[in-house]
CSV table of C-alpha atoms and ligand atoms in Angstrom, one decimal:
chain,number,residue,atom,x,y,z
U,455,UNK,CA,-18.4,-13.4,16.7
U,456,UNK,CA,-15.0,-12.8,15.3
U,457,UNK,CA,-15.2,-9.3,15.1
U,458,UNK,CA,-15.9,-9.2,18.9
U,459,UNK,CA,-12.7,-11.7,19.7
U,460,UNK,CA,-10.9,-9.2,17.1
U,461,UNK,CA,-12.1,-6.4,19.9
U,462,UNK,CA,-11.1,-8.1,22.5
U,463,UNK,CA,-7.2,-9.0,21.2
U,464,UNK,CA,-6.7,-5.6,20.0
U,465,UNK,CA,-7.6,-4.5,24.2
U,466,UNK,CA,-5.1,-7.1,25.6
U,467,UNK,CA,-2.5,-5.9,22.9
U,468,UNK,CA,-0.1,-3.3,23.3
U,469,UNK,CA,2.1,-4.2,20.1
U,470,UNK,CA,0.0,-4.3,17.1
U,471,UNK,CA,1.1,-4.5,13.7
U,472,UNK,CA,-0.9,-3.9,10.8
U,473,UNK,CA,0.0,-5.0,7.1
U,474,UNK,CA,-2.3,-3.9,4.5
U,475,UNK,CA,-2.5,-4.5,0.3
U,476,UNK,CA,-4.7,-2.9,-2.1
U,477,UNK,CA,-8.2,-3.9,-0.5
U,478,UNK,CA,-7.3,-1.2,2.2
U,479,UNK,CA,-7.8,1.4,-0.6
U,480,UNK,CA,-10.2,0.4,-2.8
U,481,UNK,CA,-12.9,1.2,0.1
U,482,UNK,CA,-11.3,4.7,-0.8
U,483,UNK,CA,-12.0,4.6,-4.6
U,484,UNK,CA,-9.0,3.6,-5.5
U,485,UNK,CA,-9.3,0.5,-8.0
U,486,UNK,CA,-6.9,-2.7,-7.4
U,487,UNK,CA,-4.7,-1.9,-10.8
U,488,UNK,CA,-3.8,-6.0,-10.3
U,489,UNK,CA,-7.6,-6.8,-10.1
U,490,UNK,CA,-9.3,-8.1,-12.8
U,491,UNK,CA,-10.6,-5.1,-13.9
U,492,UNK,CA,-8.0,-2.7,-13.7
U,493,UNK,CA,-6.0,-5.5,-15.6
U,494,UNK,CA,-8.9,-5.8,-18.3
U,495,UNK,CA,-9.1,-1.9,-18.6
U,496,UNK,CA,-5.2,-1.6,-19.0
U,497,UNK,CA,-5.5,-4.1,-21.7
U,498,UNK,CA,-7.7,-3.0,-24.1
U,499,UNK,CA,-6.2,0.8,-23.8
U,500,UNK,CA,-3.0,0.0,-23.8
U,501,UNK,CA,-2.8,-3.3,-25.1
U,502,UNK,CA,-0.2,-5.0,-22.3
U,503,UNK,CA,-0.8,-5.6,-18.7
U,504,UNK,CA,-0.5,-3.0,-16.0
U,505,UNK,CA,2.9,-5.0,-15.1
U,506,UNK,CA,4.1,-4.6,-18.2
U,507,UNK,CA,3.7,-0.9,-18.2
U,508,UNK,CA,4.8,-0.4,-14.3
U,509,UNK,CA,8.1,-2.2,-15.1
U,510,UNK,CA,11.6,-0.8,-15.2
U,511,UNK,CA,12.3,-1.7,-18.6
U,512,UNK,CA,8.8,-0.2,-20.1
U,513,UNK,CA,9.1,2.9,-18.1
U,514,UNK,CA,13.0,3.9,-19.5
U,515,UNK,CA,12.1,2.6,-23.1
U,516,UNK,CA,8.1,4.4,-22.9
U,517,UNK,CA,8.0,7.0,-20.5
U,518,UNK,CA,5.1,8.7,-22.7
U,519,UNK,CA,3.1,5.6,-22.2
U,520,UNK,CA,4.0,4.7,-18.7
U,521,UNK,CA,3.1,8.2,-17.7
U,522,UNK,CA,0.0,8.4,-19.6
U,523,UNK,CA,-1.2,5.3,-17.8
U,524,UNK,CA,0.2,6.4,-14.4
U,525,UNK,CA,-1.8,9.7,-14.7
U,526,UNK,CA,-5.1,7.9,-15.7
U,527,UNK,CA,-4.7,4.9,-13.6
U,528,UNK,CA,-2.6,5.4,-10.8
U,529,UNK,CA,-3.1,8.9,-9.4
U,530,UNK,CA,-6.1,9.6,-7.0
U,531,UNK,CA,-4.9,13.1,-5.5
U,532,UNK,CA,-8.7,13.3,-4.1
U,533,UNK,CA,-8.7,10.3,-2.1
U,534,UNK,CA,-9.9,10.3,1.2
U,535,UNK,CA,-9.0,7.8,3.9
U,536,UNK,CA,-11.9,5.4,4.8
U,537,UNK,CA,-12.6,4.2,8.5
U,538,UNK,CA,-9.7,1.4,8.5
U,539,UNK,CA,-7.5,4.0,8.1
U,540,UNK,CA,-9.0,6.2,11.3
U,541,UNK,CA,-8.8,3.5,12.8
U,542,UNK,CA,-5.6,2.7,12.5
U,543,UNK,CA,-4.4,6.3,13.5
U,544,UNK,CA,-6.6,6.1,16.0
U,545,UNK,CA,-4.8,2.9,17.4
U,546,UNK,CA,-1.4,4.7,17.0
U,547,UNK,CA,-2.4,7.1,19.0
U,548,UNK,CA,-3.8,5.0,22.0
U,549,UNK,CA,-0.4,3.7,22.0
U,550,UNK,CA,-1.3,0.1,21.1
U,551,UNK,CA,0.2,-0.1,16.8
U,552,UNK,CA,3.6,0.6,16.7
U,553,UNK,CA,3.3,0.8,12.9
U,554,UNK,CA,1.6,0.4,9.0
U,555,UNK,CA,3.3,-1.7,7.2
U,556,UNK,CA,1.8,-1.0,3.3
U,557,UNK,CA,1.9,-2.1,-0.1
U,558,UNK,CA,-0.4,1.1,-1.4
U,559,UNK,CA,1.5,4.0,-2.4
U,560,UNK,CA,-1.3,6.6,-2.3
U,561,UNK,CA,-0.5,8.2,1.2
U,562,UNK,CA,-3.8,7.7,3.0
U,563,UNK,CA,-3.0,6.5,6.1
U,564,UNK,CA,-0.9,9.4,6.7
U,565,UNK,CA,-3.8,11.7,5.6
U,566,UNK,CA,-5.4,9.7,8.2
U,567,UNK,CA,-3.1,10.3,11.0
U,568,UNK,CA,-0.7,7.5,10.9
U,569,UNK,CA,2.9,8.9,11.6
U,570,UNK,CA,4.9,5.8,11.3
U,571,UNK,CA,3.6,4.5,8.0
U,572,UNK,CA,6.1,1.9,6.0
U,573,UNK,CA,5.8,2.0,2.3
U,574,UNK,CA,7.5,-1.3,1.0
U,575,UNK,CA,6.4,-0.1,-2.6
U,576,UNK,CA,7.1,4.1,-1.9
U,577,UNK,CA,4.9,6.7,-2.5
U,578,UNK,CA,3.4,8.9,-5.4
U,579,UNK,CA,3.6,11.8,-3.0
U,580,UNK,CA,7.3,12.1,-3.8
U,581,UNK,CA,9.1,12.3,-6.9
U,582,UNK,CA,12.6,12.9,-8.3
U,583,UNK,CA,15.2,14.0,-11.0
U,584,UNK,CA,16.8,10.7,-12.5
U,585,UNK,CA,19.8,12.7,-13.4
U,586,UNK,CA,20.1,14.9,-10.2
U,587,UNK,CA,18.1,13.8,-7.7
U,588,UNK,CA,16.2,16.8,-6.9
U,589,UNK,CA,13.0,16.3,-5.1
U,590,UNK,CA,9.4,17.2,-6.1
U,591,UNK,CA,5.9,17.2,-4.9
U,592,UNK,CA,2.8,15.3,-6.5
U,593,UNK,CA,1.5,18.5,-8.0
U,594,UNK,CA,4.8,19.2,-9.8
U,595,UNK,CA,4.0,16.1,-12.0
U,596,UNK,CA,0.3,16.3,-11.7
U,597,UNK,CA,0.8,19.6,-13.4
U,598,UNK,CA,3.1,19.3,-15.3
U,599,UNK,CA,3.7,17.9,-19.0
U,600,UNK,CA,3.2,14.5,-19.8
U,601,UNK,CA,6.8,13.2,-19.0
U,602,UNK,CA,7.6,15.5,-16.4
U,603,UNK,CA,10.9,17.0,-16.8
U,604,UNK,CA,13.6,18.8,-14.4
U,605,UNK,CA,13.7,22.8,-13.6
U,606,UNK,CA,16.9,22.8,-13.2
U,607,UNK,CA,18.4,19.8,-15.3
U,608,UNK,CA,15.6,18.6,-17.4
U,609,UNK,CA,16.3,15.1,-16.5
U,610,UNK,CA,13.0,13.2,-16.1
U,611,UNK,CA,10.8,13.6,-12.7
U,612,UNK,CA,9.9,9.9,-11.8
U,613,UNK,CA,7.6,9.1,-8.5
U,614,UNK,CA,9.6,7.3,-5.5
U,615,UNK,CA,8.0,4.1,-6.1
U,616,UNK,CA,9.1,0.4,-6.8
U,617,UNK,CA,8.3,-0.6,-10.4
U,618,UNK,CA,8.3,-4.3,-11.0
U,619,UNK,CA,12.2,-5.1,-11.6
U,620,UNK,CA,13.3,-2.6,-9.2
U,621,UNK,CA,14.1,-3.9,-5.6
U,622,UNK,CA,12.3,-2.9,-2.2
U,623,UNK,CA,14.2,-0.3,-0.2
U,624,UNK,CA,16.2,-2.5,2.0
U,625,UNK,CA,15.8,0.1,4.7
U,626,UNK,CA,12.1,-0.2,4.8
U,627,UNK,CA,12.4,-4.0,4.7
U,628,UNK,CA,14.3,-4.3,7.0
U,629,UNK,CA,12.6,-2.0,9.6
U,630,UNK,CA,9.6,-4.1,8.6
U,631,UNK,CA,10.8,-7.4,9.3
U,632,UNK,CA,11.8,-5.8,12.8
U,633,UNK,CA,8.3,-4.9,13.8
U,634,UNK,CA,6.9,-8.0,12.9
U,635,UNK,CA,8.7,-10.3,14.6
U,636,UNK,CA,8.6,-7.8,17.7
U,637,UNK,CA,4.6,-7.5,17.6
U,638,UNK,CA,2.0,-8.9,20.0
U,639,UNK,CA,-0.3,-9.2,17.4
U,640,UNK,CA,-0.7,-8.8,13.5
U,641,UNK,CA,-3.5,-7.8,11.6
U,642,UNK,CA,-3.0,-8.3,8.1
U,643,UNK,CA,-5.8,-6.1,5.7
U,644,UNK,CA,-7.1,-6.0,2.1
U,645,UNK,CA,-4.3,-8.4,0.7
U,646,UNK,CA,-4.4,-12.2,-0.6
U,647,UNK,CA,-1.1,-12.1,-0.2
U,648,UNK,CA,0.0,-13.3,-3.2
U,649,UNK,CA,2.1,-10.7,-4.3
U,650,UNK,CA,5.8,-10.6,-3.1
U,651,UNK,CA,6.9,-9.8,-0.6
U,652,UNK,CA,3.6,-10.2,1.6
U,653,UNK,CA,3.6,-13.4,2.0
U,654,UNK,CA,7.3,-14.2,3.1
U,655,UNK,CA,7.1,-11.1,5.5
U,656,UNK,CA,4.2,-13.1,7.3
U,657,UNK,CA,6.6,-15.3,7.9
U,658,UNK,CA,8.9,-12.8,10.6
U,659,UNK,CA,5.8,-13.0,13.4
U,660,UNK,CA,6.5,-14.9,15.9
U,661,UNK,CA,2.9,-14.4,18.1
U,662,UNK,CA,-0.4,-16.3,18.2
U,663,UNK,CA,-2.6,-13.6,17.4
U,664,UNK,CA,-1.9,-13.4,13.5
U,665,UNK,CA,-5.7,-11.9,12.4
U,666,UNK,CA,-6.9,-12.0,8.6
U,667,UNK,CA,-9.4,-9.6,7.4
U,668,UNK,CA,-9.6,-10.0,3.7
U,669,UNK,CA,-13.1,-10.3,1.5
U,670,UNK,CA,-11.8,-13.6,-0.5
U,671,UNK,CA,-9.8,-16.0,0.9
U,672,UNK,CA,-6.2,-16.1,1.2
U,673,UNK,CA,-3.3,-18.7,0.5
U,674,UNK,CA,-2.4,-18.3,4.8
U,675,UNK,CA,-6.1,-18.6,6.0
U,676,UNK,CA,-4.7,-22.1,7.7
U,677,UNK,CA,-2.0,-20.5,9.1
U,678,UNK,CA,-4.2,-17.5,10.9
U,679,UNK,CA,-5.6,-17.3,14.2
U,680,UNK,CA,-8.3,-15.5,13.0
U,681,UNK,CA,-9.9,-14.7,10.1
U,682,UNK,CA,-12.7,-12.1,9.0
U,683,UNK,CA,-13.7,-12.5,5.3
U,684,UNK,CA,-15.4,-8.9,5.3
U,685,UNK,CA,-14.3,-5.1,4.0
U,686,UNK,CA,-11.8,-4.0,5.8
U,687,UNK,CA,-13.4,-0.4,6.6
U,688,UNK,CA,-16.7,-2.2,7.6
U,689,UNK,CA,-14.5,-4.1,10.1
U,690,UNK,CA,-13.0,-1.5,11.7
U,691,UNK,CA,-15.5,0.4,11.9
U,692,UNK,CA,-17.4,-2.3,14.0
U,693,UNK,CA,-14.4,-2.5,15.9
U,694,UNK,CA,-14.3,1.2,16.6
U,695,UNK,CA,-17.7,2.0,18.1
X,1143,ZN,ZN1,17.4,17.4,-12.4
């Protein structure tokens, strides 16, 4: 069984890395905004795709609309972390992952546990002022009115995450590229890895343990070592007992 040889690398491991896209959350209640139906709901409410609206240039020309959609579509402050992310926490703490690399920006795997948690596309979970930079939590904008606005400057209050246009935090990158090409083994979660820069970040590991777990299949299934085409949570959940 796969799951059992999954069991068995992640024993004889002591540098795991684990990358995970959208399908980690969704087992949380969070819905794929790039699935089909996310993409079929943004549509008919707003008319354009949810790429559209999460771009640079449609967030500084509609802020109104962008965070109309972000409240409504975006924003699951009641989340909880599903068993892939215990697990992984769980992991950290054994000492065997040395980190998350993630795609989501909804904080669950440190609700989970997880201390060193890479965001390559940031977080709702911190916002700030465009004009002066000062810092505030997600209830400030939860809370608040439509376009969030400044206390002290009235600029507007924008979450710390990458909107299609804007680049990745080279930081971040850059840390990530360093723990894949340094791990032992890499599980990769809940992605099809088709959306940049997933796929070329794959690229960095330099091991023989590269594992898939993903429900559909995905454009580097030839390239793993091992793949498991089941829910992530299920997975790890097997894995766990
Ligand atoms: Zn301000």
């Amino acid at each position: 069984m796969n799951i059992e040889k999954l069991k068995e690398w992640i024993e004889n491991s002591g540098n795991i890395v684990f990358f995970g896209g959208a399908g980690v959350s969704t087992e949380s209640g969070i819905p794929d905004f790039r699935g089909e139906a996310g993409i079929y709901k943004t549509v008919s409410e707003y008319g354009v795709r949810p790429e559209t609206i999460l771009s640079h240039t449609f967030f500084m020309k509609e802020p109104e609309i962008f965070f109309d959609y972000y409240k409504n579509f975006l924003l699951y402050p009641d989340a909880k972390p599903n068993s892939a992310h215990y697990a992984l926490a769980e992991l950290e703490k054994r000492g065997k992952l040395k980190a998350v690399i993630t795609q989501n920006i909804d904080n669950l795997h440190q609700k989970a546990g997880s201390k060193n948690v890479l965001e390559l596309h940031g977080t709702l979970y911190r916002n700030y002022c465009m004009k002066c930079g000062a810092e505030y939590d997600i209830n400030f904008v939860i809370n608040g009115e439509n376009v969030p606005k400044c206390k002290k400057c009235a600029g507007i209050v924008r979450p710390d995450v990458v909107l299609y246009e804007e680049s990745l935090n080279s930081d971040t990158l850059s840390k990530a590229i360093r723990f894949i090409s340094e791990a032992d083994m890499l599980i990769v979660g809940g992605t099809s890895l088709a959306v940049y820069p997933a796929a070329g970040l794959i690229n960095y590991y330099n091991g023989n343990r590269l594992v898939l777990i993903n429900k559909g299949t995905t454009g580097f299934d030839s390239r793993a070592d091992l793949i498991i085409h089941r829910n992530i949570g299920e997975v790890f959940e097997k894995i766990m007992k």
